[in-house]
XYZ file of C-alpha atoms in Angstrom:
410
model
C 110.696 102.863 119.637
C 108.718 104.607 116.934
C 109.073 105.316 113.228
C 108.765 108.983 112.386
C 106.155 110.083 109.879
C 107.482 112.946 107.812
C 106.005 115.810 105.872
C 104.938 115.836 102.206
C 107.558 115.601 99.516
C 109.153 118.885 98.533
C 111.940 118.474 96.024
C 113.529 121.545 94.508
C 116.287 121.318 91.924
C 118.237 124.527 92.328
C 119.282 125.610 88.870
C 122.889 125.342 87.920
C 123.982 124.093 91.340
C 121.941 120.936 91.001
C 121.101 121.005 94.706
C 118.246 118.782 95.855
C 116.372 119.837 98.966
C 114.565 116.813 100.311
C 111.459 116.816 102.483
C 110.610 113.130 102.606
C 107.025 111.850 102.975
C 105.518 108.638 104.250
C 107.265 106.233 106.608
C 110.805 104.908 106.637
C 111.376 101.513 105.070
C 113.033 99.951 108.122
C 113.170 100.242 111.897
C 115.864 100.535 114.545
C 115.345 98.047 117.363
C 116.919 98.649 120.797
C 118.754 95.511 121.943
C 119.851 96.784 125.339
C 120.314 99.955 127.390
C 123.130 100.133 129.924
C 122.691 101.039 133.579
C 125.469 103.632 133.535
C 123.541 106.580 134.985
C 125.690 109.336 136.532
C 122.710 111.462 137.541
C 123.540 114.268 135.117
C 122.549 115.010 131.529
C 125.693 116.437 129.965
C 127.615 113.429 128.653
C 129.038 114.470 125.290
C 131.792 111.983 124.393
C 131.287 108.910 122.232
C 132.223 105.416 123.407
C 134.797 103.089 121.870
C 133.678 99.682 120.609
C 135.939 96.719 119.811
C 136.225 92.943 119.886
C 139.317 92.166 121.970
C 140.543 88.566 122.282
C 137.102 87.427 121.196
C 135.372 89.632 123.761
C 132.928 92.215 122.319
C 133.319 95.323 124.471
C 131.980 98.874 124.735
C 133.991 101.469 126.640
C 131.725 104.205 127.991
C 133.196 107.589 129.021
C 130.816 108.542 131.848
C 131.070 112.053 133.262
C 129.195 113.658 136.140
C 129.838 116.157 138.971
C 131.556 116.078 142.348
C 128.144 115.964 144.047
C 127.034 112.898 142.088
C 130.559 111.396 142.079
C 129.853 108.958 139.229
C 132.694 109.745 136.809
C 134.206 106.613 135.331
C 135.487 104.744 132.318
C 133.131 101.755 132.208
C 133.711 98.599 130.150
C 130.452 96.941 129.069
C 129.734 93.598 127.447
C 128.639 94.546 123.925
C 126.297 91.543 123.808
C 123.999 92.562 126.655
C 125.304 95.834 128.133
C 126.319 94.411 131.501
C 129.284 95.959 133.284
C 132.618 94.148 132.992
C 134.878 96.556 134.848
C 135.216 100.243 135.683
C 137.843 102.811 136.501
C 136.457 105.489 138.816
C 137.811 109.011 138.381
C 138.552 110.476 141.840
C 135.785 112.689 143.203
C 138.026 115.757 143.178
C 138.388 115.365 139.395
C 134.774 114.415 138.709
C 133.382 116.998 136.283
C 131.327 117.039 133.114
C 134.602 116.604 131.164
C 135.957 113.809 133.393
C 136.468 111.169 130.678
C 136.928 112.028 127.008
C 136.688 109.922 123.827
C 138.429 106.580 124.420
C 140.392 104.572 121.846
C 141.385 100.899 121.641
C 144.855 99.956 120.364
C 148.012 98.019 121.172
C 150.081 100.842 122.638
C 153.165 98.873 123.703
C 153.442 96.360 120.847
C 152.980 93.338 123.147
C 150.167 91.881 121.058
C 147.437 92.856 123.541
C 145.173 95.828 123.015
C 144.573 98.495 125.617
C 141.904 101.148 126.059
C 143.154 104.742 126.246
C 141.021 107.451 127.830
C 141.979 111.094 128.487
C 140.708 112.250 131.886
C 140.543 115.309 134.128
C 143.425 113.839 136.099
C 145.454 115.534 133.327
C 146.544 112.253 131.805
C 145.707 109.566 129.306
C 144.719 106.487 131.254
C 145.949 103.239 129.639
C 144.253 100.055 130.843
C 144.076 96.461 129.692
C 140.956 96.295 127.551
C 139.626 92.957 128.797
C 140.413 93.069 132.533
C 140.879 96.803 133.181
C 144.278 96.624 134.894
C 146.035 100.018 134.752
C 149.135 99.750 132.552
C 150.225 103.377 132.194
C 149.297 107.002 132.819
C 150.512 109.378 130.122
C 150.868 112.925 131.534
C 149.125 115.893 129.911
C 149.313 119.635 130.580
C 145.555 119.835 131.160
C 142.590 117.517 130.777
C 142.162 115.704 127.501
C 139.142 116.478 125.359
C 139.768 114.501 122.167
C 140.435 110.866 121.296
C 144.118 109.830 121.315
C 145.568 108.181 118.206
C 148.038 105.300 118.091
C 150.214 105.141 114.947
C 153.825 104.732 113.823
C 154.606 108.424 113.511
C 158.338 108.234 112.810
C 158.439 105.004 110.767
C 160.655 103.197 113.288
C 158.498 100.078 113.407
C 156.949 101.028 116.762
C 153.673 102.840 117.250
C 153.443 106.059 119.213
C 150.462 107.567 121.039
C 149.426 111.058 119.945
C 147.407 113.029 122.492
C 146.229 116.650 122.425
C 144.846 118.205 125.599
C 142.150 120.853 125.746
C 144.698 123.694 125.868
C 146.309 122.527 122.639
C 149.437 120.857 124.006
C 150.418 118.109 121.527
C 152.333 115.167 122.946
C 153.720 112.099 121.207
C 154.515 109.195 123.552
C 156.802 106.247 122.826
C 155.528 102.717 123.618
C 157.257 102.883 127.032
C 155.365 106.096 127.917
C 158.247 108.539 127.499
C 157.606 111.731 125.534
C 159.213 111.765 122.087
C 158.172 115.335 121.348
C 155.668 117.963 122.392
C 154.349 121.237 121.031
C 152.459 123.716 123.198
C 150.012 125.729 121.133
C 148.160 127.556 123.962
C 144.779 127.521 122.249
C 141.731 125.419 123.013
C 141.408 122.313 120.857
C 138.061 120.531 120.527
C 138.554 118.710 117.221
C 140.362 115.369 117.166
C 143.707 115.704 115.387
C 144.248 114.124 111.968
C 147.170 111.679 112.099
C 147.956 110.547 108.565
C 150.185 111.147 105.560
C 148.192 114.197 104.488
C 150.786 115.578 102.051
C 151.586 112.254 100.317
C 155.308 112.425 101.100
C 155.448 108.961 102.673
C 155.633 110.297 106.226
C 152.947 110.727 108.874
C 151.830 114.204 109.890
C 149.805 115.434 112.864
C 147.285 118.129 111.940
C 145.693 120.156 114.757
C 142.916 122.778 114.490
C 142.139 125.214 117.307
C 139.535 127.736 118.428
C 141.586 130.723 117.204
C 141.101 129.640 113.596
C 144.579 128.181 113.068
C 145.441 124.772 111.647
C 148.973 123.458 112.100
C 150.669 120.463 110.474
C 153.537 118.866 112.417
C 156.075 116.534 110.855
C 157.126 113.180 112.378
C 159.743 114.935 114.540
C 157.429 117.702 115.733
C 158.660 120.353 113.329
C 156.001 122.719 111.972
C 155.400 122.068 108.267
C 152.838 124.838 107.897
C 150.537 126.962 110.020
C 147.470 128.487 108.399
C 144.894 130.961 109.669
C 141.465 129.799 108.560
C 139.757 133.009 109.693
C 138.564 134.312 113.019
C 135.075 132.868 112.438
C 136.386 129.323 112.040
C 136.439 128.119 115.629
C 137.132 124.463 114.832
C 134.926 121.907 116.551
C 135.234 118.882 114.224
C 137.773 117.739 111.654
C 138.094 114.818 109.250
C 140.269 113.905 106.259
C 139.897 112.171 102.886
C 141.089 112.311 99.280
C 138.697 114.762 97.628
C 140.482 115.497 94.339
C 142.897 114.138 91.752
C 146.188 114.936 93.461
C 147.867 112.374 95.763
C 147.582 114.501 98.923
C 144.664 114.152 101.305
C 142.372 117.029 102.123
C 141.362 117.849 105.677
C 137.904 119.236 106.328
C 137.196 121.511 109.279
C 133.742 122.314 110.683
C 133.220 125.422 112.799
C 130.907 127.041 115.310
C 129.949 129.703 112.749
C 128.620 127.009 110.409
C 131.357 126.926 107.788
C 132.610 123.575 106.545
C 135.973 124.162 104.878
C 138.338 121.902 102.924
C 142.092 122.463 102.734
C 144.905 120.865 100.760
C 146.958 118.585 102.996
C 150.229 119.373 101.210
C 150.117 123.165 101.389
C 147.323 123.971 103.822
C 145.694 126.119 101.131
C 141.918 126.630 101.007
C 140.116 124.471 98.429
C 136.456 125.278 99.156
C 134.092 126.597 101.769
C 130.470 125.633 102.367
C 128.225 127.528 104.792
C 125.385 125.401 106.108
C 124.314 126.964 109.405
C 125.729 127.375 112.898
C 127.673 124.613 114.654
C 128.440 122.505 111.615
C 129.891 119.053 112.285
C 131.729 116.579 110.013
C 132.973 113.005 110.218
C 131.761 110.773 107.365
C 133.203 111.051 103.843
C 132.080 108.572 101.160
C 132.403 108.027 97.438
C 128.834 108.346 96.185
C 128.155 107.598 92.529
C 131.872 108.058 91.895
C 132.046 111.469 93.578
C 133.693 112.167 96.942
C 130.999 113.434 99.292
C 131.358 115.096 102.673
C 128.380 114.822 105.018
C 127.729 117.540 107.588
C 125.083 118.504 110.124
C 124.141 121.865 111.627
C 122.360 123.190 114.707
C 119.118 123.728 112.777
C 118.650 119.954 112.536
C 119.799 119.672 108.932
C 121.901 117.032 107.196
C 123.701 118.039 104.009
C 125.703 116.144 101.381
C 128.560 118.305 100.054
C 130.399 117.567 96.810
C 133.985 117.050 97.962
C 135.463 118.351 94.717
C 134.017 121.874 94.848
C 131.915 122.321 98.010
C 128.549 122.487 96.245
C 125.474 120.873 97.787
C 124.256 117.553 96.436
C 121.207 117.273 98.696
C 119.902 118.488 102.026
C 117.282 117.173 104.418
C 116.001 117.809 107.942
C 116.665 115.213 110.633
C 114.525 116.952 113.232
C 112.391 120.070 113.295
C 112.449 120.229 117.100
C 114.240 123.116 118.821
C 117.748 121.799 119.473
C 121.126 123.179 120.490
C 123.492 121.188 118.272
C 123.884 118.113 116.062
C 126.721 115.596 116.294
C 128.250 114.718 112.905
C 126.943 111.828 110.775
C 128.857 108.538 110.675
C 128.892 105.879 107.949
C 128.738 102.086 107.939
C 126.793 99.110 106.652
C 123.990 98.792 109.199
C 121.433 97.016 106.987
C 123.671 94.306 105.535
C 123.339 95.302 101.879
C 127.084 95.678 101.375
C 126.934 99.468 101.042
C 127.431 102.158 103.676
C 124.510 104.079 105.157
C 124.571 107.347 107.094
C 123.639 107.261 110.761
C 122.802 110.584 112.396
C 122.059 111.479 116.013
C 119.930 114.535 116.744
C 120.120 116.537 119.942
C 116.454 115.709 120.682
C 117.148 111.962 121.047
C 116.481 110.905 117.452
C 118.679 108.356 115.691
C 118.108 108.246 111.918
C 119.538 106.181 109.062
C 119.778 107.691 105.552
C 120.713 106.621 102.042
C 123.897 108.639 101.290
C 123.108 108.895 97.569
C 119.574 110.303 97.806
C 119.035 111.480 101.372
C 116.130 109.023 101.686
C 115.181 108.202 105.267
C 115.569 104.471 105.932
C 114.865 104.087 109.659
C 114.508 106.057 112.893
C 114.419 105.531 116.626
C 113.756 108.002 119.440
C 114.469 108.004 123.153
C 113.315 110.940 125.265
C 116.876 111.847 126.244
C 119.234 114.238 124.476
C 122.254 113.126 122.451
C 125.475 115.155 122.370
C 127.889 112.639 120.774
C 127.857 110.860 117.438
C 127.000 107.126 117.332
C 129.673 104.464 116.949
C 129.177 101.646 114.423
C 130.787 98.225 114.872
C 130.095 94.595 113.996
C 130.553 93.021 117.424
C 128.575 89.814 116.797
C 130.403 88.859 113.564
C 127.262 88.716 111.429
C 128.629 91.033 108.736
C 126.351 93.914 109.795
C 127.366 96.849 111.980
C 125.403 97.607 115.124
C 124.749 101.169 116.325
C 126.024 102.199 119.752
C 124.692 105.488 121.113
C 125.885 107.476 124.143
C 123.003 109.537 125.529
C 123.420 112.670 127.585
C 122.274 110.796 130.717
C 125.357 108.548 130.491
C 123.534 105.452 129.252
C 124.647 103.490 126.202
C 122.067 101.915 123.903
C 122.704 99.302 121.208
C 120.426 99.455 118.165
C 120.093 97.096 115.221
C 118.546 97.809 111.825
C 115.502 95.732 110.857
C 114.025 95.888 107.385
């Protein structure tokens, strides 16, 4: 572990926009201490899906989506003890299906309303695997058209008192499964989907919608019964890679924010699908965290040049910008937010492609702590309080398939 020393302060207030460009100097005020590193090593360096973290029946668990190749044959969903990183159980993906996309982002939820939570993981067996979270017993296999790339969502879509599972495979086929595993409805969009769908009441009508963005630049909102509420072209340059949602203005509807390969971060009205603002920050922009900062909704995005930017959610203007790493990198996962230092307020946690993990003050862009491991990172960290101390720990999936747990020390 080391604390990065940064360059001299360079603060520029950019005229009417009020943008602050931050080049922080000196050392960070805290450190990130590694508590354990898992032994999940598939022999490849392309793991790019984040784990799921949850306390289930008093058991703190981390579910690692480990992908590999047929030659290495180490593809698996691995359950780890969140306290020390030891393996609890694993589901091995068959060798014939073992690829770099073998296991996608898992989720933890009670899928069948029996009071026990399961872990759901899309795999290259063209299904969503459903297993008991604590023991790993297979409970269901939800069929997909192709392999799943994004995290499934469990929610009561049709307001019938039972929760459905929403899954979107890589080819854009949307499927909604009942608790017994039967398909309630499906929509085949025939376009690659890399951004996790938004499942929420985005138009403030009291019903839950499913919003899907694809690589052709289209965003579609489906109603609870699968009917298309609207379908909007966001532009040929907006190949969607990340999407999030939040209330960014004064109307009751949510906004959804799409980040693209071309570098545009774009906000749309959840009721109509109309464009609200566009911010261009650099190639391969990525979004996840949205916070209220000093009373203003703020969207946080990263880009492939190593930058982190705070965007005013009301109009798309920049509030501040800083550089997480000046190393040559290929991409940046999006920032996530949580209280990692125990002060009662959320911090930003950012993973850089060069192996850097950094914690920032969301109001000022001040660097609070860093940690580096000489292995690339392709997925955003996951924050969770698994030891019930009121402070969230940081769980990082590295490209080599290992999970590391970090804690903030002031």
